mmCIF file of C-alpha atoms in Angstrom:
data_model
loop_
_atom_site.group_PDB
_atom_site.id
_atom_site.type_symbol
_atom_site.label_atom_id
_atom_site.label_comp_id
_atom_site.label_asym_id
_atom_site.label_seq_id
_atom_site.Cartn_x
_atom_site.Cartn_y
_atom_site.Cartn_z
ATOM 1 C CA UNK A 14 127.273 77.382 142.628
ATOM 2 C CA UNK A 15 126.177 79.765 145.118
ATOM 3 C CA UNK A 16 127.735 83.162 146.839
ATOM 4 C CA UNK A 17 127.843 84.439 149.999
ATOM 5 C CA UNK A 18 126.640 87.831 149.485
ATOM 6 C CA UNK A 19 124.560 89.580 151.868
ATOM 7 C CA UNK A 20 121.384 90.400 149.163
ATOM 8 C CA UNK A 21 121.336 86.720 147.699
ATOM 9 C CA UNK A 22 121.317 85.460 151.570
ATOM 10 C CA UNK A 23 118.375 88.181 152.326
ATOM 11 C CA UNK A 24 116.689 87.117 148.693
ATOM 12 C CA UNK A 25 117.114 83.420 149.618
ATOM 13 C CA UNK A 26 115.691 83.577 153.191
ATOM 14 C CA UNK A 27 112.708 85.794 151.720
ATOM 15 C CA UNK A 28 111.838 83.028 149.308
ATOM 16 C CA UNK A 29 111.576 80.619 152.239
ATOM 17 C CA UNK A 30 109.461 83.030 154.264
ATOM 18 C CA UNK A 31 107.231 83.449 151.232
ATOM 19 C CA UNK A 32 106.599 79.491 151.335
ATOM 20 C CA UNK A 33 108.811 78.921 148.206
ATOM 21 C CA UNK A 34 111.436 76.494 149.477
ATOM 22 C CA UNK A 35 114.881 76.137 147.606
ATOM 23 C CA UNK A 36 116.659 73.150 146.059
ATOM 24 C CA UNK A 37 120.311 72.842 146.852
ATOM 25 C CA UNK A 38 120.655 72.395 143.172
ATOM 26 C CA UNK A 39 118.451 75.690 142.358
ATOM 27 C CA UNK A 40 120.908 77.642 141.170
ATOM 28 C CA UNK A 41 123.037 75.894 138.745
ATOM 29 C CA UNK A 42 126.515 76.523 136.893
ATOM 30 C CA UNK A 43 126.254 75.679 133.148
ATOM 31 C CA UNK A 44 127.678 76.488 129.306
ATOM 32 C CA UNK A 45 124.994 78.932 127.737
ATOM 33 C CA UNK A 46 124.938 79.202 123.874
ATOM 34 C CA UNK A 47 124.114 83.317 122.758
ATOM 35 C CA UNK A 48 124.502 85.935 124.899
ATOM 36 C CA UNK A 49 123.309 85.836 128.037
ATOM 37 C CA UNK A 50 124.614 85.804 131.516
ATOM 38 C CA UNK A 51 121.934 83.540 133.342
ATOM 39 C CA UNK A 52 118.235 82.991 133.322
ATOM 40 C CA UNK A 53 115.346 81.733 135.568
ATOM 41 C CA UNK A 54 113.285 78.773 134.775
ATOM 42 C CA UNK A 55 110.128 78.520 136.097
ATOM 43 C CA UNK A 56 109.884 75.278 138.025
ATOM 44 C CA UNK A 57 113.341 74.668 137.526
ATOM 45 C CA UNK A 58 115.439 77.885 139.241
ATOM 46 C CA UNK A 59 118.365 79.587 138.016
ATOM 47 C CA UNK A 60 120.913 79.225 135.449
ATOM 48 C CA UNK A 61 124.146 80.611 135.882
ATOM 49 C CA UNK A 62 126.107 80.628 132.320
ATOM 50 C CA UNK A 63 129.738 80.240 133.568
ATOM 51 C CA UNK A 64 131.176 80.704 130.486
ATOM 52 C CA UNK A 65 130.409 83.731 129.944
ATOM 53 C CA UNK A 66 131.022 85.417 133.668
ATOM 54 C CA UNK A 67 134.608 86.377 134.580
ATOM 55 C CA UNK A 68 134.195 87.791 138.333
ATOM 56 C CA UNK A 69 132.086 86.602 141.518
ATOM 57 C CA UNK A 70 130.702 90.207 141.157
ATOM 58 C CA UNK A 71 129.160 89.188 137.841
ATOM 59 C CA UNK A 72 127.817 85.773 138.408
ATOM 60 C CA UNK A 73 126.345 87.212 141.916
ATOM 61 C CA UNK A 74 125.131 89.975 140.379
ATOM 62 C CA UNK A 75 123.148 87.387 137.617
ATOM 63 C CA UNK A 76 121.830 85.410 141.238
ATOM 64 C CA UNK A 77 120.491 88.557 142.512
ATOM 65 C CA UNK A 78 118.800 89.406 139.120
ATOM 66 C CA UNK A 79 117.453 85.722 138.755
ATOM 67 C CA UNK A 80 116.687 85.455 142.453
ATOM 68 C CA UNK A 81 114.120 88.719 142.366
ATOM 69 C CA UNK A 82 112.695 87.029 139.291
ATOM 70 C CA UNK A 83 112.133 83.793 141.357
ATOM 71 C CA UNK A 84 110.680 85.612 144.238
ATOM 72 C CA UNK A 85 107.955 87.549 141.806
ATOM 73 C CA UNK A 86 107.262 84.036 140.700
ATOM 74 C CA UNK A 87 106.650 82.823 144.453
ATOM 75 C CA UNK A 88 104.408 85.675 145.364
ATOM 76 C CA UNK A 89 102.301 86.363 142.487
ATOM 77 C CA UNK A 90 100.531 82.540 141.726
ATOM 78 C CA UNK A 91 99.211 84.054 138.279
ATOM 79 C CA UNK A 92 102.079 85.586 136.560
ATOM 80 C CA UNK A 93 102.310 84.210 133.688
ATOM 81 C CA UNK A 94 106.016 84.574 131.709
ATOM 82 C CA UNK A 95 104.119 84.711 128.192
ATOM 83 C CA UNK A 96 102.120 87.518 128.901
ATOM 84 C CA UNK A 97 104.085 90.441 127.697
ATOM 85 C CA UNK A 98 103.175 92.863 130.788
ATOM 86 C CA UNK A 99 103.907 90.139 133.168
ATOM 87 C CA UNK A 100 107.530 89.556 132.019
ATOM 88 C CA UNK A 101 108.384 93.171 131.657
ATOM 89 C CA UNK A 102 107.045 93.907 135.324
ATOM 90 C CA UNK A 103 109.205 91.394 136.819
ATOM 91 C CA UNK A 104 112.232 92.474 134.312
ATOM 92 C CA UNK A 105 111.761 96.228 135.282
ATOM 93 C CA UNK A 106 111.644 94.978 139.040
ATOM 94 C CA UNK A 107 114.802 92.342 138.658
ATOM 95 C CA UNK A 108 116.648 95.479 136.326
ATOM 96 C CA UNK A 109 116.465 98.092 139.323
ATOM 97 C CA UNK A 110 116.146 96.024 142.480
ATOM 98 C CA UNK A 111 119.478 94.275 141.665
ATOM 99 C CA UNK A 112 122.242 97.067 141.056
ATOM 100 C CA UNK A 113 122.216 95.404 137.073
ATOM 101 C CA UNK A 114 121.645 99.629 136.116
ATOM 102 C CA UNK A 115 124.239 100.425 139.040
ATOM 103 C CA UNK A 116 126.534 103.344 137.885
ATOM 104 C CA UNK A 117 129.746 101.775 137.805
ATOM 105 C CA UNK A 118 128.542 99.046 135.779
ATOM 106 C CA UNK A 119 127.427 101.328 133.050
ATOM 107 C CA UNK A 120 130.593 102.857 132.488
ATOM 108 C CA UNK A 121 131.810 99.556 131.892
ATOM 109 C CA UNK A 122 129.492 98.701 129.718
ATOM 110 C CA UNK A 123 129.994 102.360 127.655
ATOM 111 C CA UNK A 124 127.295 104.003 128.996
ATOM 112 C CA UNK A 125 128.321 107.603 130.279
ATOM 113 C CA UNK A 126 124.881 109.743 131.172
ATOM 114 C CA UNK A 127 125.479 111.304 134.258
ATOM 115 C CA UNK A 128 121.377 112.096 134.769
ATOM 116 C CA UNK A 129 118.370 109.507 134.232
ATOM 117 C CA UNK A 130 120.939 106.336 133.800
ATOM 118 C CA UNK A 131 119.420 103.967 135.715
ATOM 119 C CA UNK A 132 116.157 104.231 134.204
ATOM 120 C CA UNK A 133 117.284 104.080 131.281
ATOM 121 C CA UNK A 134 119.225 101.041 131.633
ATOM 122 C CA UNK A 135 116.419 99.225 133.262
ATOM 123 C CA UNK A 136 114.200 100.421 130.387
ATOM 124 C CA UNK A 137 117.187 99.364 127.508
ATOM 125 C CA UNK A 138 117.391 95.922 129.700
ATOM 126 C CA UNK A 139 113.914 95.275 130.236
ATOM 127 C CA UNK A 140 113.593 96.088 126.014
ATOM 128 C CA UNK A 141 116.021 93.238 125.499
ATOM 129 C CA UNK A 142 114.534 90.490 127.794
ATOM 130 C CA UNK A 143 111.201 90.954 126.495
ATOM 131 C CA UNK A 144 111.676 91.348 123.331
ATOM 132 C CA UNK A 145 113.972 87.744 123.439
ATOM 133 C CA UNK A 146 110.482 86.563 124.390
ATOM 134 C CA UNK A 147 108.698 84.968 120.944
ATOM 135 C CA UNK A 148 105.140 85.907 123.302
ATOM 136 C CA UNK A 149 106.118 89.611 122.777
ATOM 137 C CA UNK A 150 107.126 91.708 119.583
ATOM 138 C CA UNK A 151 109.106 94.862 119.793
ATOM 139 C CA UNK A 152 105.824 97.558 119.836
ATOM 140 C CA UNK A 153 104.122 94.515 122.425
ATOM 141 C CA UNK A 154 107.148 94.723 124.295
ATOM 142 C CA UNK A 155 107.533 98.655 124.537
ATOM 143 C CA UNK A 156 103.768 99.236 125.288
ATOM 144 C CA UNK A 157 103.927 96.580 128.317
ATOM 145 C CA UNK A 158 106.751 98.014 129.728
ATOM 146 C CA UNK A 159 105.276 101.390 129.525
ATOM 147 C CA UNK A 160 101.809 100.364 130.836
ATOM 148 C CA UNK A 161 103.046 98.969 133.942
ATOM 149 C CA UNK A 162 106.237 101.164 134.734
ATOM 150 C CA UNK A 163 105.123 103.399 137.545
ATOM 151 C CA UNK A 164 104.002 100.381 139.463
ATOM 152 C CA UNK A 165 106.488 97.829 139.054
ATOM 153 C CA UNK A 166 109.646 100.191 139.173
ATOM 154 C CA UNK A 167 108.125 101.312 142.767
ATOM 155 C CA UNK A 168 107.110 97.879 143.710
ATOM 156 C CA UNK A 169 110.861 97.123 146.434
ATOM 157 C CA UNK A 170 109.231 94.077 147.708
ATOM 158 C CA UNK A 171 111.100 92.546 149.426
ATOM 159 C CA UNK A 172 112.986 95.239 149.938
ATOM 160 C CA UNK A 173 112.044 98.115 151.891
ATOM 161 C CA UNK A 174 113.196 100.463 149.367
ATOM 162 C CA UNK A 175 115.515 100.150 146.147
ATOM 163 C CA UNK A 176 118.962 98.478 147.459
#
């Protein structure tokens, strides 16, 4: 599986840079049980869950998520996916780096706030990765994500600014 898109080439070619090379079988197609779109494995890459993506825009937009996740993982050698304020820094990064809390896509999903939406989707998103996480309770979770929001939601690498 892969896509063409402009952001997963730029993503992909600022892995490489970084020094972490990738597999021609990093990103892979699969049936997912529960609901999730895709997820990144650490050592292993990228999961896309076909069955449950209808569009290219979806499953590219899952890449793009997965592939910022992947390049936190190349650049910071300690991060460690159990620690609760790890994970939410590179969800909070992955939710508003990739266009997941994009406007349009949260009218689709039933989310109509014209002010503060993308915040709070990454905050509602980041809330249900972390959480999924059996490192992290809920008030674990929700104190992470607070304690390292300014930082991480400002943190565009590799990006010069939010896309």
């Amino acid at each position: 599986i892969y896509t063409t898109a402009p952001t997963v080439k730029f993503l992909k070619e600022q892995l490489e840079k970084s020094g972490c090379s990738i597999a021609s079988n990093f990103i892979k197609a699969t049936n997912c049980t529960g609901a999730t779109a895709g997820g990144y494995l650490k050592g292993q890459g990228i999961i896309v869950c076909s069955n449950h993506l209808q569009i290219q825009d979806e499953v590219t937009q899952v890449v793009i998520h997965e592939l910022i996740h992947a390049y936190d993982e190349c650049r910071g050698a300690n991060l460690n996916w159990s620690n609760c304020a790890h994970h939410a820094c590179s969800e909070i990064r992955a939710g508003h780096l990739s266009g997941d809390c994009h406007f349009k896509r949260e009218l689709l999903r039933g989310f109509m706030k014209m002010r503060g939406h993308e915040q709070d989707c990454v905050k509602r998103r980041v809330m249900k990765s972390v959480t999924a996480n059996p490192y992290c309770s809920e008030e674990a979770s929700k104190d992470a994500m607070e304690a390292v929001w300014d930082i991480c939601y400002n943190d565009t690498k590799p990006f010069d600014r939010a896309p």
